[in-house]
Short mmCIF file of C-alpha atoms in Angstrom, two decimals:
data_model
loop_
_atom_site.label_atom_id
_atom_site.label_comp_id
_atom_site.label_asym_id
_atom_site.label_seq_id
_atom_site.Cartn_x
_atom_site.Cartn_y
_atom_site.Cartn_z
CA MET D 124 130.49 156.08 58.69
CA ASN D 125 130.43 154.07 55.49
CA GLY D 126 128.78 151.15 57.25
CA PRO D 127 126.52 148.26 56.31
CA HIS D 128 123.50 150.19 57.59
CA ASP D 129 123.81 152.65 54.69
CA MET D 130 121.78 150.45 52.40
CA GLY D 131 120.21 152.84 49.92
CA GLY D 132 120.93 151.69 46.38
CA GLN D 133 122.68 148.45 47.32
CA GLN D 134 121.63 145.51 45.21
CA ASN D 135 121.04 141.78 45.43
CA PHE D 136 119.16 141.67 48.74
CA GLY D 137 116.29 140.06 46.86
CA PRO D 138 112.60 140.98 46.61
CA VAL D 139 110.74 142.48 49.53
CA ASP D 140 108.82 139.82 51.47
CA ALA D 141 105.53 141.67 51.86
CA THR D 142 103.66 138.87 53.63
CA GLU D 143 102.05 139.96 56.88
CA LYS D 144 103.84 138.76 60.00
CA PRO D 145 103.42 139.40 63.73
CA LEU D 146 105.25 142.49 65.04
CA PHE D 147 107.40 140.24 67.21
CA SER D 148 108.52 136.78 66.16
CA ASP D 149 109.33 135.81 69.72
CA ASP D 150 108.93 137.23 73.21
CA TRP D 151 112.61 138.19 73.53
CA GLU D 152 112.10 140.72 70.74
CA ARG D 153 109.40 142.43 72.81
CA ARG D 154 111.81 142.60 75.71
CA VAL D 155 114.61 144.08 73.61
CA LEU D 156 112.30 146.80 72.35
CA SER D 157 111.07 147.70 75.81
CA LEU D 158 114.54 147.55 77.38
CA SER D 159 115.92 149.82 74.65
CA LEU D 160 113.08 152.31 75.07
CA ALA D 161 113.29 152.24 78.86
CA MET D 162 117.05 152.79 78.85
CA GLY D 163 116.65 155.57 76.30
CA ALA D 164 114.12 157.21 78.60
CA THR D 165 116.71 157.36 81.40
CA LYS D 166 118.69 159.76 79.19
CA ALA D 167 121.83 157.71 79.77
CA TRP D 168 122.33 158.37 76.02
CA ASN D 169 120.53 160.11 73.19
CA ILE D 170 118.82 158.73 70.08
CA ASP D 171 121.74 159.64 67.82
CA SER D 172 124.17 157.78 70.08
CA SER D 173 121.90 154.75 69.97
CA ARG D 174 121.77 154.79 66.16
CA PHE D 175 125.55 155.15 66.03
CA ALA D 176 125.99 152.20 68.39
CA ARG D 177 123.90 149.98 66.13
CA GLU D 178 125.41 151.04 62.82
CA SER D 179 129.00 150.76 64.06
CA LEU D 180 128.70 147.08 64.81
CA PRO D 181 131.17 145.08 62.69
CA PRO D 182 129.69 144.94 59.17
CA ALA D 183 129.52 141.16 58.96
CA GLN D 184 127.74 141.01 62.32
CA TYR D 185 125.28 143.73 61.31
CA LEU D 186 124.32 142.00 58.08
CA ALA D 187 124.01 138.58 59.70
CA SER D 188 121.84 139.82 62.58
CA SER D 189 118.10 140.16 62.78
CA TYR D 190 116.65 143.57 63.52
CA TYR D 191 116.22 143.03 67.26
CA GLU D 192 119.55 141.23 67.54
CA ILE D 193 121.06 144.50 66.32
CA TRP D 194 119.07 146.40 68.93
CA TYR D 195 120.25 143.99 71.64
CA ALA D 196 123.87 144.42 70.58
CA GLY D 197 123.41 148.19 70.44
CA VAL D 198 121.99 148.55 73.93
CA CYS D 199 124.73 146.31 75.37
CA LYS D 200 127.40 148.37 73.64
CA LEU D 201 125.98 151.65 74.95
CA MET D 202 125.86 150.35 78.51
CA LEU D 203 129.36 148.89 78.37
CA GLU D 204 130.76 152.16 76.98
CA ARG D 205 129.25 154.05 79.91
CA GLY D 206 130.27 151.53 82.55
CA LEU D 207 126.65 150.86 83.44
CA VAL D 208 127.26 147.12 83.17
CA THR D 209 130.21 144.79 82.66
CA GLU D 210 130.72 141.94 80.23
CA ALA D 211 130.59 139.48 83.10
CA GLU D 212 127.24 140.92 84.21
CA LEU D 213 125.81 140.67 80.71
CA ALA D 214 126.89 137.06 80.50
CA SER D 215 125.50 136.05 83.88
CA GLY D 216 122.60 138.42 84.41
CA ASP D 217 123.86 138.85 87.97
CA VAL D 218 124.77 142.18 89.54
CA LEU D 219 128.54 142.09 90.18
CA THR D 220 129.32 145.81 90.40
CA PRO D 221 127.41 148.65 92.05
CA PRO D 222 124.95 150.46 89.76
CA LEU D 223 125.83 153.94 88.51
CA ASP D 224 123.45 156.84 88.82
CA VAL D 225 121.31 157.33 85.73
CA PRO D 226 119.37 160.55 85.26
CA GLY D 227 115.95 159.01 85.76
CA PRO D 228 114.60 155.45 85.58
CA LEU D 229 111.24 155.29 83.81
CA GLU D 230 108.29 154.56 86.09
CA ALA D 231 105.31 152.65 84.72
CA SER D 232 103.03 155.50 85.73
CA ASP D 233 105.06 157.86 83.54
CA VAL D 234 105.19 155.71 80.41
CA ALA D 235 102.20 157.27 78.66
CA ALA D 236 103.29 160.82 79.41
CA VAL D 237 106.89 160.19 78.37
CA LEU D 238 105.87 158.56 75.08
CA ASN D 239 103.34 161.30 74.36
CA ARG D 240 105.93 163.97 75.02
CA GLY D 241 108.42 162.25 72.72
CA GLY D 242 111.69 163.99 72.02
CA PRO D 243 111.22 167.00 69.75
CA VAL D 244 114.50 168.07 68.17
CA ASP D 245 113.58 171.50 66.80
CA ARG D 246 115.58 174.26 68.48
CA PRO D 247 115.85 178.06 68.29
CA ALA D 248 117.88 179.22 65.31
CA LEU D 249 121.41 180.40 66.08
CA GLN D 250 121.84 182.02 62.67
CA PRO D 251 119.70 182.74 59.60
CA ALA D 252 119.11 179.90 57.17
CA GLY D 253 121.80 179.68 54.53
CA PHE D 254 119.47 178.44 51.81
CA ALA D 255 115.99 179.23 50.57
CA VAL D 256 113.35 177.06 48.94
CA GLY D 257 114.27 176.61 45.27
CA ASP D 258 118.03 176.98 45.79
CA ARG D 259 120.27 174.48 44.03
CA VAL D 260 122.66 172.74 46.37
CA ARG D 261 125.37 170.11 46.11
CA THR D 262 125.84 167.66 48.96
CA ARG D 263 129.35 167.42 50.26
CA ASN D 264 131.50 164.48 49.32
CA GLN D 265 132.34 163.50 52.88
CA HIS D 266 133.12 160.21 54.55
CA PRO D 267 133.25 160.80 58.30
CA ARG D 268 134.29 157.86 60.44
CA ASN D 269 131.58 158.75 62.94
CA HIS D 270 127.81 159.14 62.75
CA THR D 271 126.23 160.99 59.87
CA ARG D 272 122.77 161.00 58.32
CA LEU D 273 123.79 161.84 54.78
CA PRO D 274 123.40 158.54 52.93
CA GLY D 275 126.23 157.45 50.65
CA TYR D 276 124.04 157.49 47.54
CA ALA D 277 123.27 161.20 48.09
CA ARG D 278 126.83 162.50 48.53
CA GLY D 279 128.30 164.84 45.95
CA ARG D 280 124.91 165.19 44.23
CA VAL D 281 123.00 168.24 43.09
CA GLY D 282 119.47 168.81 44.33
CA VAL D 283 116.97 171.55 45.06
CA ILE D 284 115.78 172.79 48.44
CA GLU D 285 112.12 171.87 48.55
CA ARG D 286 111.22 172.62 52.14
CA ILE D 287 112.85 174.11 55.23
CA HIS D 288 112.07 172.06 58.31
CA GLY D 289 113.57 174.51 60.80
CA CYS D 290 116.60 174.29 63.07
CA HIS D 291 117.13 170.75 64.33
CA VAL D 292 119.65 169.01 66.58
CA PHE D 293 122.68 168.00 64.47
CA PRO D 294 123.06 164.21 64.82
CA ASP D 295 126.70 164.15 63.74
CA SER D 296 127.74 166.01 66.89
CA ASN D 297 124.98 164.82 69.20
CA ALA D 298 125.84 161.15 68.60
CA LEU D 299 129.32 161.80 70.00
CA GLY D 300 128.03 163.67 73.04
CA GLU D 301 129.55 166.86 71.61
CA GLY D 302 126.41 168.94 71.88
CA GLU D 303 123.20 169.45 69.97
CA CYS D 304 124.77 172.12 67.70
CA GLN D 305 121.39 172.82 66.13
CA THR D 306 121.49 173.81 62.51
CA TRP D 307 119.08 174.27 59.63
CA LEU D 308 117.44 171.17 58.23
CA TYR D 309 116.24 171.10 54.64
CA CYS D 310 114.28 168.67 52.55
CA VAL D 311 116.33 168.34 49.37
CA ARG D 312 114.86 166.87 46.18
CA PHE D 313 117.22 164.94 43.92
CA ASP D 314 116.17 163.88 40.45
CA GLY D 315 116.28 160.13 40.04
CA GLU D 316 118.67 160.48 37.14
CA GLU D 317 121.09 162.59 39.20
CA LEU D 318 121.36 159.73 41.69
CA TRP D 319 121.10 156.65 39.51
CA GLY D 320 121.67 157.65 35.90
CA ALA D 321 119.46 155.56 33.66
CA ASP D 322 119.31 152.67 36.13
CA GLY D 323 116.69 153.90 38.60
CA THR D 324 112.88 154.02 38.59
CA ALA D 325 112.36 156.91 41.03
CA HIS D 326 111.31 160.20 39.51
CA ALA D 327 112.88 161.92 42.51
CA VAL D 328 114.24 161.07 45.94
CA ASN D 329 113.87 163.53 48.80
CA VAL D 330 116.48 163.45 51.55
CA ASP D 331 116.50 165.56 54.71
CA CYS D 332 119.89 167.29 54.89
CA TRP D 333 121.39 169.55 57.55
CA GLU D 334 123.13 172.69 56.39
CA PRO D 335 126.69 171.37 57.03
CA TYR D 336 126.00 168.67 54.42
CA LEU D 337 125.35 171.27 51.70
CA ASP D 338 127.15 173.75 49.47
CA PRO D 339 125.58 176.11 46.94
CA ALA D 340 125.50 174.67 43.42
CA MET X 223 107.51 131.01 82.77
CA SER X 224 109.72 128.17 83.83
CA ASP X 225 113.25 128.86 84.97
CA ASP X 226 114.45 126.10 82.69
CA HIS X 227 116.28 127.88 79.88
CA SER X 228 117.18 124.74 77.96
CA HIS X 229 114.38 125.23 75.42
CA LEU X 230 115.29 128.86 74.67
CA ASP X 231 117.39 130.29 71.87
CA PRO X 232 120.75 131.64 73.01
CA ILE X 233 119.60 135.17 72.20
CA ALA X 234 116.48 134.67 74.33
CA VAL X 235 118.67 133.58 77.23
CA ARG X 236 120.93 136.62 76.81
CA VAL X 237 117.97 138.99 76.67
CA ARG X 238 116.51 137.44 79.78
CA ALA X 239 119.84 137.95 81.54
CA LEU X 240 119.94 141.55 80.36
CA GLU X 241 116.46 142.29 81.63
CA SER X 242 117.11 140.75 85.00
CA LEU X 243 120.40 142.64 85.29
CA LEU X 244 118.91 146.02 84.40
CA VAL X 245 115.95 145.57 86.75
CA ASP X 246 118.24 144.48 89.60
CA LYS X 247 120.56 147.42 88.96
CA GLY X 248 117.61 149.76 89.19
CA TYR X 249 118.03 151.17 85.71
CA VAL X 250 114.62 149.96 84.52
CA LYS X 251 111.35 149.02 86.21
CA ALA X 252 109.70 145.75 85.23
CA ASP X 253 106.19 147.19 85.13
CA ALA X 254 107.38 150.06 82.94
CA LEU X 255 108.74 147.52 80.46
CA ASP X 256 105.34 145.86 80.31
CA ALA X 257 103.62 149.21 79.81
CA LEU X 258 105.94 150.05 76.93
CA VAL X 259 105.22 146.79 75.13
CA ASP X 260 101.50 147.12 75.75
CA THR X 261 101.48 150.59 74.23
CA TYR X 262 102.91 149.56 70.90
CA GLU X 263 101.46 146.07 70.71
CA ASN X 264 97.89 146.92 71.70
CA ARG X 265 97.22 150.64 71.75
CA VAL X 266 99.05 152.44 68.96
CA GLY X 267 98.78 151.26 65.36
CA PRO X 268 97.81 152.11 61.80
CA ARG X 269 94.17 152.57 62.76
CA ASN X 270 95.29 155.98 64.06
CA GLY X 271 96.65 157.01 60.70
CA ALA X 272 93.56 155.64 58.96
CA GLN X 273 91.45 158.06 60.98
CA VAL X 274 93.65 160.94 59.86
CA VAL X 275 93.28 159.89 56.22
CA ALA X 276 89.50 159.40 56.40
CA ARG X 277 89.09 162.81 58.00
CA ALA X 278 91.18 164.40 55.25
CA TRP X 279 89.06 162.67 52.61
CA VAL X 280 85.80 164.08 53.95
CA ASP X 281 86.91 167.46 55.25
CA PRO X 282 88.75 169.81 52.83
CA GLU X 283 89.66 172.20 55.63
CA TYR X 284 91.25 169.40 57.61
CA ARG X 285 93.09 168.24 54.50
CA GLU X 286 94.49 171.72 54.00
CA TRP X 287 95.47 171.91 57.69
CA LEU X 288 97.25 168.57 57.33
CA GLN X 289 99.33 169.97 54.48
CA ARG X 290 100.10 173.20 56.30
CA ASP X 291 100.70 171.91 59.83
CA ALA X 292 100.58 168.14 60.00
CA ASN X 293 101.66 168.07 63.66
CA ALA X 294 98.72 170.15 64.82
CA ALA X 295 96.19 168.50 62.52
CA ILE X 296 97.21 165.00 63.63
CA ALA X 297 97.42 166.01 67.30
CA SER X 298 93.84 167.30 67.07
CA LEU X 299 92.75 163.66 66.69
CA GLY X 300 94.81 162.69 69.75
CA PHE X 301 97.85 161.18 68.04
CA VAL X 302 101.12 162.57 69.36
CA GLY X 303 104.44 161.45 70.69
CA ARG X 304 107.64 159.55 70.20
CA GLN X 305 108.76 159.16 66.59
CA GLY X 306 106.03 161.50 65.41
CA GLU X 307 107.35 164.77 66.78
CA HIS X 308 107.80 166.37 63.35
CA MET X 309 105.20 165.10 60.90
CA VAL X 310 104.86 165.80 57.18
CA VAL X 311 101.97 164.40 55.13
CA LEU X 312 102.48 163.63 51.43
CA GLU X 313 99.38 163.67 49.30
CA ASN X 314 99.17 161.17 46.46
CA THR X 315 97.58 162.32 43.21
CA ALA X 316 96.87 160.73 39.85
CA ASP X 317 100.26 162.02 38.67
CA THR X 318 102.46 161.48 41.71
CA HIS X 319 102.83 158.53 44.04
CA HIS X 320 104.85 158.91 47.24
CA LEU X 321 106.82 156.13 48.91
CA VAL X 322 108.48 156.42 52.34
CA VAL X 323 111.62 154.60 53.48
CA CYS X 324 114.45 154.90 55.98
CA THR X 325 117.55 153.62 54.22
CA LEU X 326 119.83 154.18 57.24
CA CYS X 327 117.76 152.49 59.96
CA SER X 328 114.00 152.16 60.48
CA CYS X 329 112.52 155.62 61.10
CA TYR X 330 108.74 155.43 60.94
CA PRO X 331 105.84 157.54 62.25
CA TRP X 332 104.90 155.54 65.35
CA PRO X 333 101.98 157.63 66.69
CA VAL X 334 100.00 157.21 63.47
CA LEU X 335 101.24 153.83 62.19
CA GLY X 336 102.57 152.00 65.26
CA LEU X 337 105.75 149.94 65.01
CA PRO X 338 107.05 149.29 61.50
CA PRO X 339 106.34 145.94 59.87
CA GLY X 340 109.29 143.59 59.42
CA TRP X 341 109.68 144.27 55.72
CA TYR X 342 110.04 148.03 56.31
CA LYS X 343 113.17 147.26 58.37
CA SER X 344 114.54 144.69 55.93
CA ALA X 345 117.68 145.11 53.84
CA ALA X 346 115.63 144.32 50.73
CA TYR X 347 113.30 147.28 51.24
CA ARG X 348 115.84 149.76 52.59
CA SER X 349 118.27 149.11 49.74
CA ARG X 350 115.83 149.01 46.84
CA ALA X 351 113.17 151.61 47.67
CA VAL X 352 115.38 154.53 46.58
CA ILE X 353 116.83 153.05 43.40
CA ASP X 354 113.93 150.89 42.18
CA PRO X 355 110.68 151.89 43.85
CA LYS X 356 108.74 150.61 40.87
CA GLY X 357 110.19 147.16 41.43
CA VAL X 358 109.34 147.39 45.12
CA LEU X 359 105.75 148.26 44.27
CA THR X 360 105.64 145.20 42.02
CA ASP X 361 106.69 143.10 45.03
CA PHE X 362 103.59 144.46 46.77
CA GLY X 363 101.38 143.74 43.78
CA VAL X 364 100.89 147.44 43.08
CA SER X 365 101.06 148.84 39.57
CA LEU X 366 100.53 152.54 38.98
CA PRO X 367 98.90 154.14 35.97
CA GLU X 368 101.27 154.70 33.06
CA GLY X 369 103.07 158.01 33.46
CA ALA X 370 102.65 158.34 37.21
CA ASP X 371 105.84 159.62 38.85
CA ILE X 372 107.20 157.88 41.93
CA ARG X 373 108.74 160.11 44.54
CA VAL X 374 110.66 158.51 47.37
CA TRP X 375 111.19 160.10 50.78
CA ASP X 376 114.21 158.91 52.75
CA SER X 377 113.62 159.56 56.47
CA THR X 378 117.15 160.67 57.32
CA ALA X 379 116.20 163.17 60.07
CA GLU X 380 113.58 163.21 62.86
CA VAL X 381 110.94 164.33 60.36
CA ARG X 382 108.42 161.55 59.87
CA TYR X 383 106.50 161.15 56.64
CA MET X 384 103.05 159.70 56.14
CA VAL X 385 101.31 159.26 52.79
CA LEU X 386 97.76 160.47 52.25
CA PRO X 387 96.53 157.90 49.72
CA MET X 388 94.02 158.77 47.00
CA ARG X 389 90.40 158.29 47.93
CA PRO X 390 89.03 155.39 45.89
CA ALA X 391 86.36 156.12 43.31
CA GLY X 392 82.83 155.18 44.22
CA THR X 393 83.16 156.15 47.90
CA GLU X 394 81.37 159.51 47.72
CA ASP X 395 78.47 158.32 49.85
CA MET X 396 80.49 156.51 52.46
CA SER X 397 80.71 157.76 56.03
CA GLU X 398 84.01 158.75 57.61
CA ASP X 399 83.86 155.67 59.83
CA ALA X 400 83.36 153.41 56.82
CA LEU X 401 86.18 155.09 54.94
CA VAL X 402 88.59 154.31 57.80
CA GLU X 403 88.21 150.65 56.90
CA LEU X 404 89.59 151.27 53.41
CA VAL X 405 92.84 152.80 54.64
CA THR X 406 95.57 150.20 54.94
CA ARG X 407 98.90 150.61 56.69
CA ASP X 408 100.74 150.10 53.43
CA SER X 409 98.70 152.81 51.70
CA MET X 410 100.09 155.27 54.27
CA ILE X 411 103.69 154.14 53.60
CA GLY X 412 103.19 154.18 49.86
CA THR X 413 103.61 150.46 49.22
CA GLY X 414 99.87 150.06 48.78
CA LEU X 415 96.73 151.85 47.68
CA ALA X 416 93.55 152.40 49.65
CA LEU X 417 91.12 149.50 49.29
CA GLU X 418 88.29 149.62 46.81
CA PRO X 419 84.87 149.64 48.47
CA THR X 420 83.05 146.34 48.61
CA GLY X 421 79.43 145.55 49.28
CA SER X 422 80.17 144.91 52.92
CA ALA X 423 82.13 148.14 53.36
CA LEU X 424 79.21 150.13 51.98
#
């Protein structure tokens, strides 16, 4: 989706405020983080679905929201979509409808083990890799309305395969609940000039690209 | 905490309602929420990554392992888990400086660096790091030697990148433990350099 989250190369957001600040500006931010992680751990949705929920907020809302406001909106959206809660429940905080079964609520005693295990996304290869290190590739000029991890600034550009990461879950399908559809993931190096002409200061930008984003060049 | 919500922001009230709802529905456990926050606020942070860097500085075999199989090399120091499942370490040299960003959201190597700082998640950083990394470094007060190339790594997949900063000159006699103190969080993202040794650090 060509959404407001796809920020690479946008201009006029001002300088980076590098001053050191607490991780959480207020306690509610802590709670949003932990609620999001705990709900993610139930496997009621996957990480790609959660990213899609956040980035598909209305653009004006996304840009006007703080980071954890976006997370709050995302988790609410995911739960509403799945019927886990209702709007009236979110507004009141009171249980008004029976809970649905979720695969597994996270117990405090399991937190360390669950976090340590993480969620690896490498999978057995279903076919040989289509590209080798050193191959020239061109990213596809595609504008899907759903989730994708090919940033706008890197579409239709020529780069070189620098590294093969292995076969990873394909977020474009996984975000929609249409399966992991694992496919080869490459680290592609783009010259700064290929991306930005004479107006950039990066010698190169590396972007991780799944095979369906790439054609030979 | 008082039950009087009148002093709270509207978003704080909504989040409190959400938490109470999810606990009462049985989807989340209150003590698990506390354990999650405690993990990332108190237990996991950039000190982990600093230990990886200091080890790489003093041990060439470890440094080579880190390049070849970052997951295993980092796990050998006890740092594993969520948002660090697929690690790659980028070694800075006199000629090449690496800078890590996530333009699409906020991907960051949690097991070695903890939660990302606010600026890493900001529109200013996410938008500018890929087109004008030199300008971003200026915002951080960092200027590189003339002729040094800047390479930017956009974390678009579940691969997580960590920078191995250059070891500062004049640290040859320092212990691994002392070197850890020179490794800043920003030096492992690429928006900073490792600290120069001072009298107290020696």
